[in-house]
Coordinates of C-alpha atoms in Angstrom, one line a residue:
M1 CA -29.3 -0.9 -11.4
W2 CA -25.5 -1.5 -10.7
R3 CA -23.8 1.1 -8.7
L4 CA -20.1 1.8 -8.4
P5 CA -18.8 0.6 -5.0
T6 CA -17.9 3.2 -2.4
V7 CA -14.4 4.4 -2.0
N8 CA -14.2 2.4 1.2
K9 CA -15.0 -0.8 -0.6
L10 CA -12.7 0.0 -3.5
G11 CA -9.9 0.7 -1.2
Q12 CA -10.3 -2.6 0.7
W13 CA -10.5 -4.5 -2.6
L14 CA -7.3 -2.7 -3.8
I15 CA -5.4 -3.6 -0.7
L16 CA -6.4 -7.3 -1.0
S17 CA -5.9 -7.4 -4.7
L18 CA -2.3 -6.2 -4.4
W19 CA -1.7 -8.6 -1.6
C20 CA -3.0 -11.5 -3.8
S21 CA -0.8 -10.3 -6.6
G22 CA 2.2 -10.5 -4.3
A23 CA 1.2 -13.9 -2.9
V24 CA 0.9 -15.5 -6.3
A25 CA 4.2 -13.8 -7.5
V26 CA 6.0 -15.1 -4.4
V27 CA 4.8 -18.7 -5.0
A28 CA 5.8 -18.4 -8.6
G29 CA 9.3 -17.1 -7.6
F30 CA 9.9 -20.0 -5.2
T31 CA 8.6 -22.7 -7.5
G32 CA 10.4 -21.5 -10.7
V33 CA 7.4 -20.4 -12.7
F34 CA 7.8 -16.6 -12.7
Y35 CA 6.8 -15.9 -16.3
P36 CA 5.8 -12.7 -18.0
W37 CA 2.1 -13.7 -18.3
L38 CA 1.9 -13.3 -14.5
S39 CA 2.0 -9.6 -15.0
S40 CA -1.7 -9.8 -15.8
L41 CA -2.2 -10.0 -12.0
L42 CA -1.7 -6.3 -12.0
I43 CA -4.8 -5.6 -14.1
L44 CA -7.2 -5.9 -11.2
P45 CA -5.4 -3.4 -8.9
A46 CA -5.0 -1.0 -11.8
I47 CA -8.8 -1.3 -12.6
L48 CA -9.6 -0.7 -8.9
I49 CA -7.5 2.5 -8.8
I50 CA -9.2 3.7 -12.0
A51 CA -12.6 2.9 -10.5
A52 CA -11.7 4.8 -7.3
A53 CA -10.6 7.8 -9.4
F54 CA -13.9 7.5 -11.4
H55 CA -15.9 7.5 -8.2
V56 CA -14.2 10.7 -7.1
F57 CA -15.0 12.4 -10.4
K58 CA -18.6 11.2 -10.2
I59 CA -19.1 12.8 -6.8
F60 CA -16.8 15.8 -7.4
P61 CA -19.7 18.1 -8.3
K62 CA -21.3 17.5 -4.9
F63 CA -18.1 18.7 -3.1
T64 CA -18.1 22.1 -1.5
K65 CA -15.8 24.7 -3.1
L66 CA -13.2 24.1 -0.4
E67 CA -13.3 20.3 -1.0
K68 CA -13.0 20.8 -4.7
S69 CA -10.0 23.1 -4.2
L70 CA -8.3 20.5 -2.0
G71 CA -9.0 17.8 -4.4
L72 CA -7.5 19.8 -7.3
L73 CA -4.3 20.5 -5.2
I74 CA -3.9 16.8 -4.3
G75 CA -4.5 16.0 -8.0
L76 CA -1.8 18.5 -9.0
W77 CA 0.7 16.9 -6.6
W78 CA 0.0 13.5 -8.1
F79 CA 0.1 14.7 -11.7
L80 CA 3.6 16.1 -11.0
H81 CA 4.6 12.8 -9.2
G82 CA 3.3 10.8 -12.2
L83 CA 5.4 12.7 -14.8
Q84 CA 8.6 11.4 -13.1
V85 CA 7.5 7.8 -13.9
F86 CA 8.4 8.5 -17.5
T87 CA 12.0 9.4 -16.8
P88 CA 14.9 7.0 -16.6
E89 CA 15.6 5.4 -13.2
T90 CA 18.2 7.3 -11.1
G91 CA 17.7 6.0 -7.6
F92 CA 20.8 4.5 -6.1
D93 CA 19.2 1.3 -4.5
A94 CA 17.0 0.8 -7.5
L95 CA 20.0 0.8 -9.8
W96 CA 22.3 -1.1 -7.4
Y97 CA 20.1 -4.1 -6.7
H98 CA 16.3 -3.7 -7.1
L99 CA 16.3 -3.6 -10.9
P100 CA 19.2 -6.1 -11.4
L101 CA 17.3 -8.5 -9.1
A102 CA 14.2 -8.0 -11.2
K103 CA 16.1 -8.8 -14.3
V104 CA 17.6 -12.0 -12.7
V105 CA 14.2 -13.2 -11.5
T106 CA 12.3 -12.5 -14.7
N107 CA 15.0 -14.1 -16.8
G108 CA 15.6 -17.1 -14.6
H109 CA 11.9 -17.4 -13.6
H110 CA 12.7 -18.0 -9.9
F111 CA 14.2 -16.3 -6.8
L112 CA 18.0 -16.4 -6.7
G113 CA 20.2 -16.7 -3.6
D114 CA 23.7 -15.5 -4.4
P115 CA 26.1 -14.9 -1.4
N116 CA 28.0 -12.5 -3.6
F117 CA 24.8 -10.5 -4.1
Y118 CA 23.5 -10.3 -0.5
Q119 CA 20.3 -8.3 -1.4
S120 CA 19.1 -11.4 -3.1
F121 CA 18.4 -12.8 0.4
N122 CA 16.1 -9.9 1.3
P123 CA 12.4 -10.6 1.9
Q124 CA 10.9 -10.0 -1.5
F125 CA 7.1 -9.9 -1.2
S126 CA 6.7 -6.3 -2.3
D127 CA 9.7 -6.6 -4.7
S128 CA 7.9 -9.5 -6.4
I129 CA 5.0 -7.1 -7.3
F130 CA 7.5 -4.8 -8.9
Y131 CA 8.9 -7.8 -10.7
L132 CA 5.5 -8.2 -12.3
G133 CA 5.7 -4.7 -13.6
F134 CA 9.2 -5.2 -14.8
A135 CA 8.3 -8.4 -16.6
A136 CA 5.6 -6.5 -18.5
A137 CA 7.3 -3.3 -19.4
G138 CA 10.9 -3.3 -18.0
E139 CA 12.0 -0.3 -16.0
L140 CA 8.9 1.7 -16.9
G141 CA 6.7 -1.2 -15.7
A142 CA 8.5 -1.2 -12.3
K143 CA 8.1 2.6 -12.0
L144 CA 4.4 2.3 -12.8
V145 CA 4.1 -0.2 -9.9
A146 CA 5.7 2.3 -7.6
Y147 CA 3.1 4.9 -8.7
L148 CA 0.4 2.3 -8.1
F149 CA 1.6 1.8 -4.5
G150 CA 1.8 5.5 -4.0
L151 CA -1.9 6.0 -5.1
G152 CA -2.8 3.0 -2.9
L153 CA -1.1 4.6 0.0
I154 CA -3.0 7.9 -0.4
L155 CA -6.2 5.9 -0.6
S156 CA -5.5 3.7 2.4
S157 CA -4.3 6.8 4.4
Y158 CA -7.6 8.6 3.6
L159 CA -9.6 5.6 4.7
L160 CA -7.7 5.5 8.0
S161 CA -8.0 9.2 8.5
R162 CA -11.8 9.1 8.2
N163 CA -11.9 7.3 11.5
F164 CA -10.7 10.6 13.1
L165 CA -11.3 13.4 10.7
S166 CA -14.1 15.0 8.7
R167 CA -13.8 14.8 4.9
I168 CA -12.3 18.3 4.6
H169 CA -9.6 17.7 7.3
A170 CA -8.9 14.2 5.8
L171 CA -8.3 15.9 2.5
L172 CA -6.0 18.4 4.2
A173 CA -4.0 15.4 5.7
M174 CA -3.7 13.9 2.2
L175 CA -2.5 17.2 0.8
L176 CA 0.3 17.3 3.5
I177 CA 1.2 13.6 3.0
S178 CA 1.3 14.1 -0.8
S179 CA 4.0 16.8 -0.3
F180 CA 6.4 14.6 1.7
Q181 CA 9.8 14.4 0.0
V182 CA 10.0 10.6 0.3
I183 CA 6.6 10.3 -1.4
S184 CA 7.6 12.7 -4.2
W185 CA 10.8 10.7 -4.8
Q186 CA 9.7 7.1 -4.3
V187 CA 6.3 6.9 -6.1
S188 CA 8.2 7.1 -9.4
S189 CA 11.2 4.9 -8.4
F190 CA 11.8 1.2 -7.7
Y191 CA 12.1 1.5 -3.9
I192 CA 9.8 -0.6 -1.7
D193 CA 9.5 1.9 1.2
V194 CA 6.2 3.3 0.0
A195 CA 4.9 -0.3 -0.6
K196 CA 6.0 -1.2 3.0
V197 CA 4.1 1.9 4.3
F198 CA 1.0 1.0 2.2
W199 CA 0.9 -2.4 4.0
E200 CA 1.4 -0.9 7.5
I201 CA -1.2 1.8 7.1
S202 CA -3.6 -0.7 5.5
A203 CA -3.0 -3.1 8.4
L204 CA -3.7 -0.4 11.0
Y205 CA -6.9 0.6 9.1
F206 CA -8.2 -3.0 9.2
L207 CA -7.2 -3.3 12.9
L208 CA -9.4 -0.3 13.7
G209 CA -12.3 -1.9 11.7
K210 CA -15.2 -3.7 13.3
S211 CA -15.9 -6.3 10.7
R212 CA -15.6 -10.0 11.7
H213 CA -12.7 -10.6 9.3
S214 CA -10.7 -7.4 10.1
I215 CA -8.1 -9.2 12.2
S216 CA -7.4 -11.7 9.4
K217 CA -7.1 -9.0 6.8
S218 CA -4.8 -7.0 9.1
S219 CA -2.5 -9.9 9.9
L220 CA -2.2 -10.9 6.2
V221 CA -1.5 -7.3 5.2
F222 CA 1.0 -6.6 8.0
G223 CA 2.6 -10.0 7.1
A224 CA 3.3 -8.4 3.6
S225 CA 5.3 -5.7 5.4
L226 CA 7.3 -8.3 7.4
A227 CA 7.9 -10.2 4.2
S228 CA 9.1 -7.1 2.4
K229 CA 11.7 -5.7 4.8
F230 CA 13.5 -7.0 7.9
F231 CA 13.2 -3.5 9.3
S232 CA 9.4 -4.1 9.8
V233 CA 10.1 -6.6 12.6
A234 CA 10.7 -3.5 14.9
L235 CA 7.0 -2.7 14.5
L236 CA 5.6 -6.1 15.3
P237 CA 5.4 -5.7 19.1
T238 CA 3.4 -2.5 18.7
M239 CA 1.0 -4.0 16.1
T240 CA 0.5 -7.1 18.3
L241 CA -0.3 -4.8 21.3
I242 CA -2.8 -2.9 19.1
A243 CA -4.4 -6.2 18.0
L244 CA -4.6 -7.3 21.7
M245 CA -6.3 -4.0 22.6
Q246 CA -8.7 -4.0 19.7
K247 CA -9.6 -7.7 19.4
G248 CA -8.4 -9.6 22.4
K249 CA -5.7 -12.2 23.4
S250 CA -6.7 -14.9 20.9
A251 CA -6.9 -12.5 18.0
A252 CA -3.5 -11.0 18.9
I253 CA -1.9 -14.5 18.9
N254 CA -3.4 -15.3 15.6
F255 CA -2.2 -11.9 14.3
V256 CA 1.4 -12.7 15.2
I257 CA 1.3 -16.3 13.8
V258 CA -0.3 -15.3 10.4
S259 CA 1.9 -12.2 10.0
L260 CA 5.1 -14.2 10.6
L261 CA 4.0 -17.1 8.5
L262 CA 4.1 -14.8 5.4
A263 CA 7.7 -13.8 6.1
V264 CA 9.1 -17.3 7.2
P265 CA 9.6 -18.7 3.6
F266 CA 12.1 -15.9 2.8
Y267 CA 14.1 -16.6 6.0
W268 CA 14.0 -20.3 5.4
F269 CA 15.2 -19.7 1.8
S270 CA 18.0 -17.6 3.2
F271 CA 19.0 -20.3 5.7
A272 CA 18.8 -23.1 3.2
V273 CA 21.2 -21.3 0.8
S274 CA 23.5 -19.4 3.1
G275 CA 23.1 -21.1 6.5
N276 CA 21.9 -17.8 8.0
P277 CA 18.2 -16.8 8.0
F278 CA 19.2 -13.2 8.4
Y279 CA 22.1 -13.3 6.0
S280 CA 21.1 -10.0 4.2
A281 CA 20.6 -8.1 7.4
F282 CA 24.0 -9.3 8.8
E283 CA 25.8 -8.4 5.6
H284 CA 24.2 -5.0 5.5
V285 CA 25.1 -4.1 9.1
G286 CA 28.6 -5.6 8.5
K287 CA 29.2 -3.0 5.7
L288 CA 28.6 -0.1 8.1
S289 CA 31.9 0.9 9.6
Q290 CA 30.2 2.4 12.6
I291 CA 26.6 2.4 13.8
G292 CA 25.3 5.9 13.6
G293 CA 28.9 7.3 13.7
T294 CA 29.7 6.1 17.2
S295 CA 32.1 3.5 18.5
S296 CA 29.5 1.0 19.8
P297 CA 25.7 0.3 19.7
L298 CA 25.5 1.1 23.5
N299 CA 27.2 4.5 23.0
Y300 CA 24.9 5.2 20.1
I301 CA 21.7 4.4 22.1
L302 CA 23.0 6.5 25.0
L303 CA 23.7 9.4 22.7
K304 CA 20.3 9.2 20.9
T305 CA 18.6 9.1 24.3
L306 CA 20.4 12.2 25.5
Q307 CA 19.4 13.9 22.3
L308 CA 15.7 13.0 22.5
L309 CA 14.7 16.6 23.1
L310 CA 16.0 17.4 19.6
L311 CA 13.6 15.0 18.0
P312 CA 10.9 17.6 17.1
F313 CA 13.6 19.8 15.5
E314 CA 15.0 16.9 13.5
V315 CA 11.5 16.3 12.2
L316 CA 11.4 20.0 11.1
L317 CA 14.9 20.2 9.7
T318 CA 15.5 16.8 8.1
R319 CA 16.5 17.0 4.5
E320 CA 13.9 14.3 3.8
Y321 CA 11.3 16.9 4.5
T322 CA 7.8 16.0 5.6
S323 CA 5.7 19.0 6.9
P324 CA 6.8 21.8 9.2
T325 CA 3.4 21.5 11.0
L326 CA 4.5 18.2 12.6
I327 CA 6.7 20.1 15.1
L328 CA 3.3 20.8 16.8
L329 CA 2.5 17.2 17.3
L330 CA 4.5 16.4 20.5
P331 CA 3.4 19.5 22.4
L332 CA -0.2 18.8 21.4
M333 CA 0.1 15.2 22.6
I334 CA 1.5 16.2 25.9
M335 CA -1.4 18.7 26.3
Y336 CA -4.1 16.2 25.4
W337 CA -2.5 13.0 26.8
K338 CA -5.2 12.4 29.3
K339 CA -7.9 12.6 26.7
I340 CA -5.9 10.5 24.3
R341 CA -5.8 7.7 26.9
Q342 CA -9.5 7.8 27.3
N343 CA -10.2 7.3 23.6
R344 CA -9.0 3.8 22.6
Q345 CA -8.8 4.5 18.8
L346 CA -7.0 7.8 19.4
F347 CA -4.6 6.0 21.8
V348 CA -3.9 3.3 19.2
L349 CA -3.1 6.0 16.6
S350 CA -0.8 7.7 19.1
L351 CA 0.9 4.5 20.1
F352 CA 1.6 3.6 16.5
T353 CA 2.9 7.1 15.8
L354 CA 5.2 7.3 18.8
T355 CA 6.6 3.8 18.1
Q356 CA 7.5 4.7 14.5
L357 CA 9.0 8.0 15.6
L358 CA 11.2 6.2 18.1
I359 CA 12.1 3.6 15.5
W360 CA 13.1 6.4 13.2
W361 CA 15.1 8.1 15.9
Y362 CA 17.0 5.0 17.3
L363 CA 17.5 2.7 14.3
P364 CA 20.2 4.1 12.0
P365 CA 20.5 5.6 9.6
L366 CA 18.1 8.5 10.4
S367 CA 15.9 8.3 7.4
V368 CA 12.2 9.2 7.1
R369 CA 11.6 6.4 4.6
Y370 CA 12.3 3.7 7.2
A371 CA 9.4 4.9 9.4
L372 CA 7.3 6.7 6.9
S373 CA 4.0 5.2 8.1
G374 CA 4.6 6.9 11.5
F375 CA 4.9 10.3 9.7
V376 CA 1.6 9.5 7.9
T377 CA -0.2 8.8 11.1
A378 CA 1.5 11.7 12.8
T379 CA 0.0 14.0 10.2
I380 CA -3.5 12.6 10.9
L381 CA -3.1 12.8 14.6
M382 CA -1.6 16.3 14.5
I383 CA -4.6 17.7 12.5
Y384 CA -7.0 16.0 14.9
L385 CA -5.4 17.5 18.0
L386 CA -4.7 20.9 16.4
K387 CA -8.4 21.1 15.3
K388 CA -9.4 20.3 18.9
W389 CA -7.1 23.0 20.3
W390 CA -8.4 25.5 17.7
R391 CA -12.0 24.9 18.6
E392 CA -11.4 25.1 22.4
R393 CA -10.1 28.6 21.9
K394 CA -13.0 29.5 19.6
I395 CA -10.8 30.6 16.7
N396 CA -12.4 30.5 13.3
L397 CA -11.5 27.2 11.7
K398 CA -10.9 28.8 8.3
W399 CA -7.5 30.1 9.5
L400 CA -6.5 26.6 10.4
V401 CA -7.6 25.4 7.0
I402 CA -5.6 28.2 5.3
G403 CA -2.5 27.4 7.4
L404 CA -2.6 23.7 6.5
I405 CA -3.2 24.5 2.8
V406 CA -0.1 26.8 2.8
A407 CA 1.9 24.0 4.5
G408 CA 0.6 21.5 1.9
I409 CA 1.8 23.6 -1.1
L410 CA 4.9 24.9 0.6
F411 CA 7.2 22.4 -1.3
L412 CA 5.3 22.6 -4.6
P413 CA 7.9 24.9 -6.2
V414 CA 10.6 22.2 -5.4
R415 CA 8.5 19.6 -7.2
M416 CA 7.8 21.9 -10.1
A417 CA 11.5 22.6 -10.5
V418 CA 12.2 18.8 -10.7
V419 CA 9.5 18.4 -13.3
M420 CA 10.9 21.4 -15.3
R421 CA 14.2 19.7 -15.4
S422 CA 12.6 16.4 -16.5
S423 CA 10.4 18.0 -19.1
Q424 CA 13.3 18.4 -21.4
Y425 CA 13.7 14.6 -21.6
I426 CA 9.9 13.9 -21.5
F427 CA 9.2 16.1 -24.5
G428 CA 12.1 14.8 -26.5
L429 CA 14.3 17.9 -26.2
Q430 CA 17.0 16.0 -24.4
S431 CA 18.6 12.5 -25.0
K432 CA 18.6 9.9 -22.3
E433 CA 22.3 10.3 -21.9
Q434 CA 22.1 14.0 -21.5
Y435 CA 19.3 13.6 -18.9
L436 CA 21.4 11.1 -16.9
Q437 CA 24.5 13.2 -17.0
Q438 CA 22.8 15.6 -14.6
F439 CA 22.8 12.9 -11.8
L440 CA 26.5 12.0 -11.9
D441 CA 27.5 13.2 -8.5
G442 CA 30.3 10.8 -7.5
N443 CA 27.9 8.6 -5.4
V444 CA 25.5 7.1 -7.9
D445 CA 27.9 7.2 -10.9
S446 CA 29.0 3.5 -11.0
V447 CA 25.5 2.0 -10.6
L448 CA 23.9 4.5 -13.0
K449 CA 26.5 3.9 -15.7
N450 CA 26.3 0.1 -15.2
W451 CA 22.5 -0.1 -15.5
H452 CA 22.1 2.4 -18.3
H453 CA 25.2 1.4 -20.2
L454 CA 26.8 4.8 -20.2
E455 CA 30.4 5.4 -21.2

């Protein structure tokens, strides 16, 4: 009798199916055959997400009461996130260039390199998957792809966390991650940061695996991150070091080569059209009057180094909120550093987390979305170390669970308020123009009016 595959298998298939969708879409974009029928590539990832949800429903009765409660809270977060998919796009970057580029590519059936539109030289691996959704259902289709990546991220994060945490504590980690402001915002908007994080968490998950092909899968998946955003290059040395630690020198070399090969076509394309393989990155930096508000990069680095002790408080107070529990991470890491070094997988998780936190701290602007994968792994690591500290002091674990649940629902009223505002439009009590008028703030006005044809 046929049995539904495990969540582990479904998660791996989802990762690889999204990668294959992107690879085919990229080839089509470079060869001039990007046609709407290619949107059918998204059917398999969608089916796999549905199958994973069905698997959870099937085993749900076997969960403990606590696991059921956590599952329902996570489901509530994602229900609220999902409602935002059905509202008009209001994200600045989405309106400024992501959606216009999607329109250009789907209408012209190929990638465009226009020096007057510098974002067209960006690496577009993840964007091309959004283009598939746009080709099928316009703006709504692109937003549905964002939601698909969000669900994929939660699934891959859960798979990674199970290397370190019990099922209950892995669910607690997913509850905290689901409450991140960047997650709430981007899983219903055409931004590629969640897609980038999905590739990075998936690559780390494969690197920690023991299967014969884990290094190949990891290099391909991390290559998707490199081929989605130039920013990902900052993570390449750490991922290479992890590959070296986990699989050896030969595997690490292969990891670098395969990962870079996926990104090279985009930089060659940029060079062929503009004469600069990093045209988009140079243009973007050139538009910043000052790096981080200081007179020079050297001054900026010196200032950020002197302010390193403020990093935990910035994590706590950043307007792109994550979880207040993360302020505990660095003290816990200092306390358990000797034990972390003795556990290779735990050391790998710590190395990845610290690298991403430093990337977040040093590379302007200071935005959680540029190093979101580090905040995901920080959450897993924090719960692992906090649980260890808790047990050593023989404190009842139920108080830890209660505290983490409170942290996981702390920002739920904020999301509910957003949904209440959107419900007027979703249920037809407000016109599209009335809904969009709420977002005119002097910053997004021009791009919002241009895309949505507002007066």
